[in-house]
mmCIF file of C-alpha atoms in Angstrom:
data_model
loop_
_atom_site.group_PDB
_atom_site.id
_atom_site.type_symbol
_atom_site.label_atom_id
_atom_site.label_comp_id
_atom_site.label_asym_id
_atom_site.label_seq_id
_atom_site.Cartn_x
_atom_site.Cartn_y
_atom_site.Cartn_z
ATOM 1 C CA MET A 1 -108.866 25.558 24.948
ATOM 2 C CA HIS A 2 -106.328 22.902 25.871
ATOM 3 C CA LYS A 3 -108.689 19.966 26.553
ATOM 4 C CA PRO A 4 -107.072 16.845 25.002
ATOM 5 C CA MET A 5 -108.759 14.367 22.683
ATOM 6 C CA THR A 6 -108.261 10.623 22.245
ATOM 7 C CA THR A 7 -108.732 9.245 18.730
ATOM 8 C CA GLY A 8 -107.972 5.654 17.763
ATOM 9 C CA ASP A 9 -104.788 4.336 19.346
ATOM 10 C CA PHE A 10 -103.205 7.738 19.882
ATOM 11 C CA VAL A 11 -103.823 10.562 22.327
ATOM 12 C CA ARG A 12 -104.415 13.650 20.215
ATOM 13 C CA SER A 13 -103.354 17.169 21.036
ATOM 14 C CA SER A 14 -105.545 20.187 21.639
ATOM 15 C CA PRO A 15 -105.080 23.311 19.468
ATOM 16 C CA LEU A 16 -102.908 24.985 22.115
ATOM 17 C CA GLU A 17 -100.805 21.831 22.524
ATOM 18 C CA VAL A 18 -100.262 21.733 18.770
ATOM 19 C CA ALA A 19 -99.202 25.377 18.832
ATOM 20 C CA THR A 20 -96.763 24.934 21.726
ATOM 21 C CA GLY A 21 -95.575 21.350 21.288
ATOM 22 C CA PHE A 22 -96.437 20.697 24.945
ATOM 23 C CA VAL A 23 -98.759 18.283 26.699
ATOM 24 C CA TYR A 24 -100.643 19.836 29.600
ATOM 25 C CA GLY A 25 -102.482 18.366 32.526
ATOM 26 C CA LEU A 26 -102.157 16.357 35.697
ATOM 27 C CA LEU A 27 -103.566 12.895 36.243
ATOM 28 C CA PRO A 28 -105.682 12.187 39.358
ATOM 29 C CA ARG A 29 -103.783 12.191 42.649
ATOM 30 C CA THR A 30 -102.931 8.774 44.141
ATOM 31 C CA PRO A 31 -101.131 8.015 47.417
ATOM 32 C CA LEU A 32 -97.444 7.128 47.353
ATOM 33 C CA PRO A 33 -97.354 3.313 47.494
ATOM 34 C CA ARG A 34 -95.530 1.520 50.274
ATOM 35 C CA THR A 35 -92.649 -0.535 48.937
ATOM 36 C CA GLY A 36 -89.800 -2.529 50.384
ATOM 37 C CA SER A 37 -87.823 -2.463 47.143
ATOM 38 C CA THR A 38 -84.716 -0.397 46.564
ATOM 39 C CA PRO A 39 -84.758 1.774 43.428
ATOM 40 C CA ARG A 40 -82.544 -0.713 41.583
ATOM 41 C CA GLN A 41 -84.741 -3.638 42.590
ATOM 42 C CA ALA A 42 -87.787 -1.759 41.339
ATOM 43 C CA LEU A 43 -85.954 -0.826 38.141
ATOM 44 C CA ASP A 44 -85.059 -4.506 37.643
ATOM 45 C CA ASP A 45 -88.752 -5.368 37.974
ATOM 46 C CA ALA A 46 -89.552 -2.797 35.265
ATOM 47 C CA ILE A 47 -86.787 -4.108 32.989
ATOM 48 C CA ARG A 48 -87.311 -7.852 33.429
ATOM 49 C CA PRO A 49 -90.374 -8.165 31.118
ATOM 50 C CA ALA A 50 -88.320 -6.784 28.224
ATOM 51 C CA LEU A 51 -85.583 -9.359 28.791
ATOM 52 C CA LEU A 52 -88.145 -12.158 28.978
ATOM 53 C CA ASP A 53 -89.964 -10.994 25.840
ATOM 54 C CA GLY A 54 -86.839 -10.704 23.707
ATOM 55 C CA PRO A 55 -84.900 -9.958 21.774
ATOM 56 C CA CYS A 56 -84.473 -6.991 24.080
ATOM 57 C CA PHE A 57 -83.291 -3.811 22.371
ATOM 58 C CA VAL A 58 -82.336 -0.606 24.191
ATOM 59 C CA THR A 59 -82.263 2.769 22.459
ATOM 60 C CA PHE A 60 -78.767 3.969 23.257
ATOM 61 C CA SER A 61 -77.433 7.425 22.469
ATOM 62 C CA GLY A 62 -74.568 7.379 24.941
ATOM 63 C CA GLY A 63 -76.295 9.886 27.221
ATOM 64 C CA ARG A 64 -76.715 9.221 30.918
ATOM 65 C CA ASP A 65 -80.335 8.035 30.800
ATOM 66 C CA SER A 66 -79.976 5.471 28.026
ATOM 67 C CA SER A 67 -76.629 4.347 29.450
ATOM 68 C CA ALA A 68 -78.225 3.747 32.856
ATOM 69 C CA VAL A 69 -81.048 1.649 31.413
ATOM 70 C CA LEU A 70 -78.654 -0.367 29.244
ATOM 71 C CA ALA A 71 -76.244 -0.961 32.130
ATOM 72 C CA ALA A 72 -78.972 -1.999 34.563
ATOM 73 C CA ALA A 73 -80.464 -4.335 31.954
ATOM 74 C CA ALA A 74 -77.104 -5.939 31.198
ATOM 75 C CA ALA A 75 -76.404 -6.512 34.900
ATOM 76 C CA LEU A 76 -79.843 -8.061 35.448
ATOM 77 C CA ALA A 77 -79.517 -10.296 32.388
ATOM 78 C CA ARG A 78 -76.187 -11.672 33.609
ATOM 79 C CA ARG A 79 -77.481 -12.297 37.137
ATOM 80 C CA GLU A 80 -80.598 -14.125 35.986
ATOM 81 C CA GLY A 81 -79.267 -15.843 32.867
ATOM 82 C CA HIS A 82 -81.228 -13.932 30.219
ATOM 83 C CA ASP A 83 -79.922 -12.983 26.793
ATOM 84 C CA LEU A 84 -78.028 -9.719 27.002
ATOM 85 C CA PRO A 85 -79.797 -6.538 25.844
ATOM 86 C CA ILE A 86 -78.827 -5.181 22.440
ATOM 87 C CA PRO A 87 -78.067 -1.447 22.254
ATOM 88 C CA VAL A 88 -79.546 0.358 19.248
ATOM 89 C CA THR A 89 -77.877 3.594 18.202
ATOM 90 C CA ARG A 90 -78.746 6.160 15.562
ATOM 91 C CA ARG A 91 -75.793 8.086 14.209
ATOM 92 C CA TYR A 92 -75.643 11.171 11.992
ATOM 93 C CA PRO A 93 -72.117 11.474 10.542
ATOM 94 C CA ASP A 94 -72.891 14.841 8.936
ATOM 95 C CA LEU A 95 -74.220 16.418 12.169
ATOM 96 C CA PRO A 96 -71.377 16.992 14.677
ATOM 97 C CA ASP A 97 -73.757 18.166 17.427
ATOM 98 C CA THR A 98 -75.170 14.642 17.679
ATOM 99 C CA ASP A 99 -71.823 12.846 17.995
ATOM 100 C CA GLU A 100 -71.578 10.773 21.175
ATOM 101 C CA SER A 101 -69.349 8.045 19.741
ATOM 102 C CA GLU A 102 -66.658 8.322 22.435
ATOM 103 C CA TRP A 103 -69.213 8.109 25.226
ATOM 104 C CA GLN A 104 -70.950 5.230 23.492
ATOM 105 C CA ARG A 105 -67.734 3.256 23.140
ATOM 106 C CA LEU A 106 -66.837 3.911 26.797
ATOM 107 C CA VAL A 107 -70.142 2.424 27.962
ATOM 108 C CA ILE A 108 -70.152 -0.517 25.536
ATOM 109 C CA ASP A 109 -66.600 -1.511 26.480
ATOM 110 C CA HIS A 110 -67.350 -1.134 30.204
ATOM 111 C CA LEU A 111 -70.400 -3.400 29.884
ATOM 112 C CA GLY A 112 -68.636 -5.901 27.664
ATOM 113 C CA LEU A 113 -71.432 -6.021 25.092
ATOM 114 C CA GLU A 114 -70.658 -7.541 21.699
ATOM 115 C CA ASP A 115 -73.973 -7.119 19.868
ATOM 116 C CA TRP A 116 -74.620 -3.497 18.963
ATOM 117 C CA VAL A 117 -77.034 -2.314 16.253
ATOM 118 C CA ARG A 118 -75.930 0.967 14.674
ATOM 119 C CA PHE A 119 -77.871 2.874 12.054
ATOM 120 C CA GLU A 120 -76.339 5.748 10.121
ATOM 121 C CA PHE A 121 -78.720 8.396 8.864
ATOM 122 C CA THR A 122 -78.540 11.692 7.104
ATOM 123 C CA ALA A 123 -80.680 14.474 8.544
ATOM 124 C CA GLY A 124 -82.979 14.092 5.565
ATOM 125 C CA GLU A 125 -83.868 10.522 6.488
ATOM 126 C CA THR A 126 -85.192 11.527 9.903
ATOM 127 C CA ASP A 127 -86.427 14.986 8.909
ATOM 128 C CA LEU A 128 -89.897 15.661 10.311
ATOM 129 C CA LEU A 129 -90.955 15.952 6.669
ATOM 130 C CA GLY A 130 -88.716 13.192 5.352
ATOM 131 C CA GLU A 131 -90.151 10.280 3.408
ATOM 132 C CA THR A 132 -90.738 8.070 6.462
ATOM 133 C CA ALA A 133 -92.340 10.868 8.455
ATOM 134 C CA ARG A 134 -94.611 12.004 5.618
ATOM 135 C CA SER A 135 -95.936 8.490 5.146
ATOM 136 C CA ALA A 136 -96.585 8.136 8.881
ATOM 137 C CA VAL A 137 -98.265 11.541 9.182
ATOM 138 C CA LEU A 138 -100.631 10.653 6.345
ATOM 139 C CA ARG A 139 -101.581 7.456 8.190
ATOM 140 C CA ARG A 140 -101.613 8.722 11.783
ATOM 141 C CA GLY A 141 -102.297 12.437 11.569
ATOM 142 C CA VAL A 142 -100.745 14.934 13.974
ATOM 143 C CA VAL A 143 -99.328 13.054 16.978
ATOM 144 C CA TRP A 144 -97.121 14.189 19.879
ATOM 145 C CA PRO A 145 -94.175 13.872 20.046
ATOM 146 C CA ALA A 146 -93.611 14.804 16.418
ATOM 147 C CA ALA A 147 -90.490 12.619 16.178
ATOM 148 C CA VAL A 148 -92.626 9.496 16.700
ATOM 149 C CA HIS A 149 -93.314 9.650 12.962
ATOM 150 C CA THR A 150 -89.627 9.156 12.166
ATOM 151 C CA GLN A 151 -89.208 5.984 14.216
ATOM 152 C CA GLY A 152 -90.188 3.709 11.348
ATOM 153 C CA THR A 153 -86.663 4.126 9.955
ATOM 154 C CA MET A 154 -85.499 2.116 12.969
ATOM 155 C CA TYR A 155 -88.506 -0.049 13.847
ATOM 156 C CA SER A 156 -88.780 -1.555 10.368
ATOM 157 C CA GLN A 157 -85.222 -2.900 10.578
ATOM 158 C CA LEU A 158 -85.364 -4.314 14.104
ATOM 159 C CA GLY A 159 -88.179 -6.802 13.723
ATOM 160 C CA SER A 160 -90.360 -7.949 16.616
ATOM 161 C CA GLY A 161 -89.207 -7.879 20.213
ATOM 162 C CA SER A 162 -88.981 -5.452 23.116
ATOM 163 C CA LEU A 163 -87.483 -1.986 23.000
ATOM 164 C CA MET A 164 -86.542 -0.099 26.155
ATOM 165 C CA THR A 165 -85.863 3.624 26.299
ATOM 166 C CA GLY A 166 -84.425 6.116 28.770
ATOM 167 C CA GLU A 167 -87.414 8.420 28.344
ATOM 168 C CA GLY A 168 -88.205 10.574 31.348
ATOM 169 C CA GLY A 169 -84.713 10.432 32.800
ATOM 170 C CA ASP A 170 -84.251 14.196 32.878
ATOM 171 C CA ALA A 171 -87.402 14.602 34.954
ATOM 172 C CA VAL A 172 -87.053 11.534 37.175
ATOM 173 C CA LEU A 173 -83.326 11.624 37.934
ATOM 174 C CA GLY A 174 -83.019 15.410 37.928
ATOM 175 C CA LEU A 175 -83.507 18.193 40.450
ATOM 176 C CA ARG A 176 -86.486 18.701 42.738
ATOM 177 C CA ARG A 177 -87.837 21.809 44.340
ATOM 178 C CA VAL A 178 -86.126 20.847 47.616
ATOM 179 C CA THR A 179 -82.685 20.188 46.065
ATOM 180 C CA PRO A 180 -81.124 23.626 46.776
ATOM 181 C CA LEU A 181 -82.128 23.280 50.440
ATOM 182 C CA THR A 182 -80.725 19.755 50.535
ATOM 183 C CA VAL A 183 -77.284 20.723 49.298
ATOM 184 C CA LEU A 184 -77.114 23.652 51.729
ATOM 185 C CA ARG A 185 -78.180 21.401 54.586
ATOM 186 C CA ARG A 186 -75.376 19.002 53.723
ATOM 187 C CA GLY A 187 -72.652 21.611 53.853
ATOM 188 C CA ARG A 188 -72.362 23.022 50.334
ATOM 189 C CA ARG A 189 -70.738 26.442 50.404
ATOM 190 C CA PRO A 190 -73.553 28.893 49.666
ATOM 191 C CA SER A 191 -73.230 30.830 46.438
ATOM 192 C CA PRO A 192 -75.584 33.702 45.542
ATOM 193 C CA ASN A 193 -77.296 31.524 42.914
ATOM 194 C CA LEU A 194 -77.752 28.604 45.312
ATOM 195 C CA VAL A 195 -79.154 30.852 48.028
ATOM 196 C CA ARG A 196 -81.562 32.454 45.565
ATOM 197 C CA ARG A 197 -82.792 29.051 44.409
ATOM 198 C CA ALA A 198 -83.205 27.908 47.994
ATOM 199 C CA VAL A 199 -85.264 30.979 48.851
ATOM 200 C CA ASP A 200 -87.388 30.508 45.708
ATOM 201 C CA SER A 201 -88.153 26.927 46.709
ATOM 202 C CA LEU A 202 -89.747 28.157 49.945
ATOM 203 C CA LEU A 203 -91.996 30.759 48.337
ATOM 204 C CA PRO A 204 -95.760 30.191 48.633
ATOM 205 C CA ARG A 205 -97.443 28.672 45.608
ATOM 206 C CA PRO A 206 -98.872 31.924 44.139
ATOM 207 C CA LEU A 207 -95.407 33.512 44.119
ATOM 208 C CA ARG A 208 -93.766 30.408 42.646
ATOM 209 C CA ARG A 209 -96.424 30.389 39.975
ATOM 210 C CA ARG A 210 -95.730 34.022 39.099
ATOM 211 C CA ARG A 211 -91.978 33.371 38.968
ATOM 212 C CA ALA A 212 -92.489 30.406 36.622
ATOM 213 C CA ALA A 213 -94.831 32.422 34.402
ATOM 214 C CA SER A 214 -92.328 35.259 34.151
ATOM 215 C CA ALA A 215 -89.615 32.841 33.038
ATOM 216 C CA GLY A 216 -92.009 31.241 30.557
ATOM 217 C CA ARG A 217 -92.619 34.546 28.812
ATOM 218 C CA ARG A 218 -88.919 34.639 27.954
ATOM 219 C CA SER A 219 -88.899 31.099 26.565
ATOM 220 C CA THR A 220 -88.367 30.107 22.935
ATOM 221 C CA HIS A 221 -92.141 29.946 22.444
ATOM 222 C CA ALA A 222 -92.218 33.721 22.296
ATOM 223 C CA ARG A 223 -90.629 33.376 18.863
ATOM 224 C CA TRP A 224 -93.881 32.249 17.177
ATOM 225 C CA LEU A 225 -96.825 32.372 19.595
ATOM 226 C CA ARG A 226 -99.298 35.226 19.632
ATOM 227 C CA PRO A 227 -99.212 37.146 22.932
ATOM 228 C CA ALA A 228 -102.528 35.724 24.179
ATOM 229 C CA ALA A 229 -101.477 32.179 23.324
ATOM 230 C CA LEU A 230 -98.137 32.670 25.054
ATOM 231 C CA GLU A 231 -99.947 33.916 28.153
ATOM 232 C CA GLU A 232 -102.247 30.880 28.187
ATOM 233 C CA HIS A 233 -99.263 28.578 27.719
ATOM 234 C CA VAL A 234 -97.229 30.046 30.565
ATOM 235 C CA ALA A 235 -100.254 30.300 32.860
ATOM 236 C CA THR A 236 -101.192 26.656 32.311
ATOM 237 C CA LEU A 237 -97.670 25.322 32.646
ATOM 238 C CA SER A 238 -96.731 27.457 35.645
ATOM 239 C CA ALA A 239 -99.899 26.427 37.463
ATOM 240 C CA GLU A 240 -98.910 22.770 37.072
ATOM 241 C CA GLU A 241 -95.277 23.290 38.046
ATOM 242 C CA ALA A 242 -96.242 25.329 41.105
ATOM 243 C CA GLN A 243 -98.054 22.295 42.500
ATOM 244 C CA GLU A 244 -94.785 20.377 42.962
ATOM 245 C CA PRO A 245 -94.513 19.477 46.675
ATOM 246 C CA LEU A 246 -91.453 20.500 48.665
ATOM 247 C CA ARG A 247 -90.512 17.071 50.067
ATOM 248 C CA TYR A 248 -88.384 14.932 47.742
ATOM 249 C CA ASP A 249 -90.519 11.808 48.094
ATOM 250 C CA GLU A 250 -93.763 13.639 47.415
ATOM 251 C CA ALA A 251 -92.234 15.595 44.508
ATOM 252 C CA THR A 252 -90.894 12.401 42.939
ATOM 253 C CA TRP A 253 -94.264 10.675 43.169
ATOM 254 C CA PHE A 254 -95.845 13.865 41.791
ATOM 255 C CA LEU A 255 -94.153 12.953 38.476
ATOM 256 C CA SER A 256 -96.563 10.023 38.189
ATOM 257 C CA ARG A 257 -99.287 12.640 37.699
ATOM 258 C CA ARG A 258 -97.556 14.550 34.903
ATOM 259 C CA ARG A 259 -99.671 13.802 31.868
ATOM 260 C CA PHE A 260 -96.904 14.439 29.333
ATOM 261 C CA LEU A 261 -95.002 11.377 30.564
ATOM 262 C CA ASP A 262 -98.126 9.232 30.262
ATOM 263 C CA VAL A 263 -98.896 10.465 26.728
ATOM 264 C CA LEU A 264 -95.266 10.030 25.676
ATOM 265 C CA ALA A 265 -95.229 6.374 26.715
ATOM 266 C CA HIS A 266 -98.688 5.710 25.244
ATOM 267 C CA ASN A 267 -98.131 7.236 21.809
ATOM 268 C CA GLN A 268 -94.683 5.754 21.337
ATOM 269 C CA ALA A 269 -96.007 2.322 22.320
ATOM 270 C CA ALA A 270 -98.900 2.661 19.862
ATOM 271 C CA GLU A 271 -96.536 3.490 16.990
ATOM 272 C CA ALA A 272 -94.055 0.724 17.839
ATOM 273 C CA ALA A 273 -96.841 -1.848 18.107
ATOM 274 C CA THR A 274 -97.573 -1.471 14.387
ATOM 275 C CA TYR A 275 -94.107 -2.964 13.787
ATOM 276 C CA GLY A 276 -94.557 -5.789 16.287
ATOM 277 C CA ILE A 277 -92.395 -4.060 18.900
ATOM 278 C CA ARG A 278 -93.276 -3.647 22.571
ATOM 279 C CA THR A 279 -91.828 -0.510 24.168
ATOM 280 C CA LEU A 280 -90.995 -0.105 27.842
ATOM 281 C CA ASP A 281 -89.872 3.051 29.643
ATOM 282 C CA PRO A 282 -88.452 1.799 32.959
ATOM 283 C CA LEU A 283 -87.377 5.198 34.294
ATOM 284 C CA ILE A 284 -91.006 6.365 34.412
ATOM 285 C CA ASP A 285 -92.362 3.054 35.681
ATOM 286 C CA HIS A 286 -94.530 3.777 38.717
ATOM 287 C CA GLY A 287 -92.885 1.045 40.767
ATOM 288 C CA PHE A 288 -89.494 2.646 40.173
ATOM 289 C CA LEU A 289 -90.840 6.121 40.930
ATOM 290 C CA ALA A 290 -92.276 4.892 44.231
ATOM 291 C CA ALA A 291 -89.043 3.163 45.268
ATOM 292 C CA LEU A 292 -86.949 6.207 44.315
ATOM 293 C CA ALA A 293 -89.299 8.444 46.270
ATOM 294 C CA ARG A 294 -89.095 6.242 49.366
ATOM 295 C CA SER A 295 -85.308 5.989 49.148
ATOM 296 C CA GLY A 296 -84.895 9.764 49.034
ATOM 297 C CA ALA A 297 -87.354 10.429 51.863
ATOM 298 C CA GLY A 298 -87.851 14.130 52.614
ATOM 299 C CA TRP A 299 -84.529 15.600 51.470
ATOM 300 C CA GLY A 300 -83.546 13.377 48.563
ATOM 301 C CA TYR A 301 -80.239 13.560 46.730
ATOM 302 C CA ASN A 302 -77.839 16.423 46.075
ATOM 303 C CA GLY A 303 -78.664 16.596 42.371
ATOM 304 C CA ARG A 304 -78.634 14.671 39.127
ATOM 305 C CA THR A 305 -75.089 13.334 39.435
ATOM 306 C CA ALA A 306 -75.594 12.317 43.065
ATOM 307 C CA THR A 307 -78.746 10.417 42.093
ATOM 308 C CA MET A 308 -76.956 8.660 39.241
ATOM 309 C CA ARG A 309 -74.061 7.784 41.540
ATOM 310 C CA ALA A 310 -76.354 6.337 44.203
ATOM 311 C CA LEU A 311 -78.236 4.191 41.694
ATOM 312 C CA PHE A 312 -75.714 3.191 39.038
ATOM 313 C CA SER A 313 -72.143 3.446 40.358
ATOM 314 C CA ASP A 314 -71.846 -0.347 40.296
ATOM 315 C CA VAL A 315 -72.617 -0.625 36.585
ATOM 316 C CA LEU A 316 -71.423 2.614 34.925
ATOM 317 C CA PRO A 317 -68.047 4.388 34.722
ATOM 318 C CA GLU A 318 -67.751 7.447 36.956
ATOM 319 C CA ALA A 319 -66.998 9.583 33.887
ATOM 320 C CA VAL A 320 -70.426 8.762 32.445
ATOM 321 C CA ILE A 321 -72.205 9.309 35.747
ATOM 322 C CA ALA A 322 -70.628 12.733 36.235
ATOM 323 C CA ARG A 323 -70.681 14.036 32.657
ATOM 324 C CA SER A 324 -72.225 17.451 32.124
ATOM 325 C CA THR A 325 -72.449 17.513 28.318
ATOM 326 C CA LYS A 326 -75.315 16.386 26.149
ATOM 327 C CA ALA A 327 -75.761 15.885 22.413
ATOM 328 C CA ARG A 328 -78.248 17.983 20.440
ATOM 329 C CA PHE A 329 -80.540 16.339 17.893
ATOM 330 C CA ASN A 330 -82.750 19.211 16.674
ATOM 331 C CA HIS A 331 -80.962 19.379 13.315
ATOM 332 C CA ALA A 332 -81.463 15.639 12.833
ATOM 333 C CA TYR A 333 -85.189 16.362 12.565
ATOM 334 C CA SER A 334 -85.031 19.617 10.624
ATOM 335 C CA GLY A 335 -83.364 19.391 7.234
ATOM 336 C CA GLU A 336 -83.906 20.465 3.666
ATOM 337 C CA SER A 337 -87.377 18.893 3.403
ATOM 338 C CA THR A 338 -88.583 21.098 6.237
ATOM 339 C CA ARG A 339 -86.948 24.221 4.816
ATOM 340 C CA GLU A 340 -88.274 23.554 1.311
ATOM 341 C CA PHE A 341 -91.806 23.273 2.653
ATOM 342 C CA ALA A 342 -91.384 26.390 4.803
ATOM 343 C CA ARG A 343 -90.289 28.502 1.831
ATOM 344 C CA SER A 344 -93.402 27.656 -0.210
ATOM 345 C CA TRP A 345 -95.901 27.389 2.666
ATOM 346 C CA ASP A 346 -99.040 29.502 2.232
ATOM 347 C CA GLY A 347 -99.764 29.773 5.964
ATOM 348 C CA SER A 348 -102.639 27.288 6.041
ATOM 349 C CA GLY A 349 -103.053 24.473 8.554
ATOM 350 C CA VAL A 350 -102.272 26.454 11.715
ATOM 351 C CA ASP A 351 -104.494 28.609 13.894
ATOM 352 C CA PRO A 352 -103.567 32.252 13.173
ATOM 353 C CA GLU A 353 -105.125 33.297 16.486
ATOM 354 C CA LEU A 354 -102.480 31.227 18.274
ATOM 355 C CA VAL A 355 -99.539 31.458 15.878
ATOM 356 C CA ASP A 356 -97.743 34.245 14.047
ATOM 357 C CA VAL A 357 -97.433 32.598 10.624
ATOM 358 C CA GLU A 358 -94.431 34.561 9.356
ATOM 359 C CA ALA A 359 -92.583 34.197 12.645
ATOM 360 C CA LEU A 360 -93.185 30.449 12.519
ATOM 361 C CA ARG A 361 -91.797 30.297 8.985
ATOM 362 C CA GLU A 362 -88.667 32.071 10.213
ATOM 363 C CA VAL A 363 -88.230 29.478 12.965
ATOM 364 C CA TRP A 364 -88.417 26.623 10.443
ATOM 365 C CA LEU A 365 -85.849 28.350 8.221
ATOM 366 C CA SER A 366 -83.519 29.400 11.027
ATOM 367 C CA GLU A 367 -80.264 27.850 12.208
ATOM 368 C CA GLU A 368 -81.930 27.201 15.583
ATOM 369 C CA PRO A 369 -84.931 24.963 14.850
ATOM 370 C CA THR A 370 -86.928 23.555 17.741
ATOM 371 C CA MET A 371 -88.937 20.372 18.088
ATOM 372 C CA ALA A 372 -91.609 22.429 19.844
ATOM 373 C CA THR A 373 -92.896 23.461 16.385
ATOM 374 C CA GLY A 374 -93.047 19.885 15.082
ATOM 375 C CA LEU A 375 -96.810 19.470 15.481
ATOM 376 C CA LEU A 376 -97.386 22.776 13.706
ATOM 377 C CA LEU A 377 -95.155 21.596 10.860
ATOM 378 C CA HIS A 378 -97.150 18.389 10.442
ATOM 379 C CA SER A 379 -100.464 20.219 10.707
ATOM 380 C CA ALA A 380 -99.415 22.706 8.032
ATOM 381 C CA TRP A 381 -98.060 19.966 5.758
ATOM 382 C CA LEU A 382 -101.273 17.909 6.050
ATOM 383 C CA ALA A 383 -103.345 20.955 5.144
ATOM 384 C CA ALA A 384 -101.203 21.422 2.033
ATOM 385 C CA GLN A 385 -101.802 17.816 1.000
ATOM 386 C CA GLU A 386 -105.540 18.215 1.419
ATOM 387 C CA ASP A 387 -105.513 21.405 -0.634
ATOM 388 C CA GLY A 388 -103.509 19.635 -3.336
ATOM 389 C CA ALA A 389 -105.869 16.701 -3.387
#
């Protein structure tokens, strides 16, 4: 049911992927390349083309991933005499959950950057059914991730050039299956939770798959998926996740096989190209992944903060490296346009065998929207336009 399709310049989603907002699948296995580069050297190699094909913009929220890419790019530009990268920030003054202004200012001042492009939007302007998104959905159809249709609000004002992102940072710089064992091996005082996670990491694949499936059944997708669809979703996803190797280096290179990262980079690049913009995602660059894998060897790092500290302590403030908070942008993509459509929606445009229509409507109207229903929203809205026509 979840076999993907490729149409035109975009990778299209299968019916189950539309229903879940996920991208499934693993790319063919390839051996971990040999490399003599450090992770930062490999990251510089991934960043350099954007600096050479400038102006070089960097999407910058103030979070750790975008801050790391911006800081590494600024350091490389100064060493090699390139024009400095230009951070690009989207702000939503009426949405407090998205406010990262203090973190942004801390990073900008630390890096000594003078050029900084800041856009201020209301939630309606970047709503998944806002004017920009509706126009893009009519042209492109249903494309994952759903927010790609809102990017025209930014792309149209930047002009041509290169745009780097921090996409994939959570996966690449985050925990691995071996991490609980690593921190215990290095002297962390064992807590019940840490011991449990360490034991789980050593379970055979069938048991790890069952554990992941059990957790998946309690996920937010249970809010709108039919039981059979939820079971297929958790079975597919848990089967992929259970294949993660135990060693840090092998698990890091395993990320190069995760299809969702490949589709994310491809579809965002296809959309940006229509505005004359070249996108680069250095944190999921295969050269960087290989160098990070080799640097971590079998045990890897003690966690996300330890990884950030090892890679970026020379270019970022310690407060940014060690921060534990993160902004939330769901409400930036779900505003009155979405709720207005949800109230009048007749239930068409989604597969009722996969989706509980009334439960989905409740999600769109709730105070806790989720981007996981974005493809369903666009599919339903397109069906309404076709019926109207």
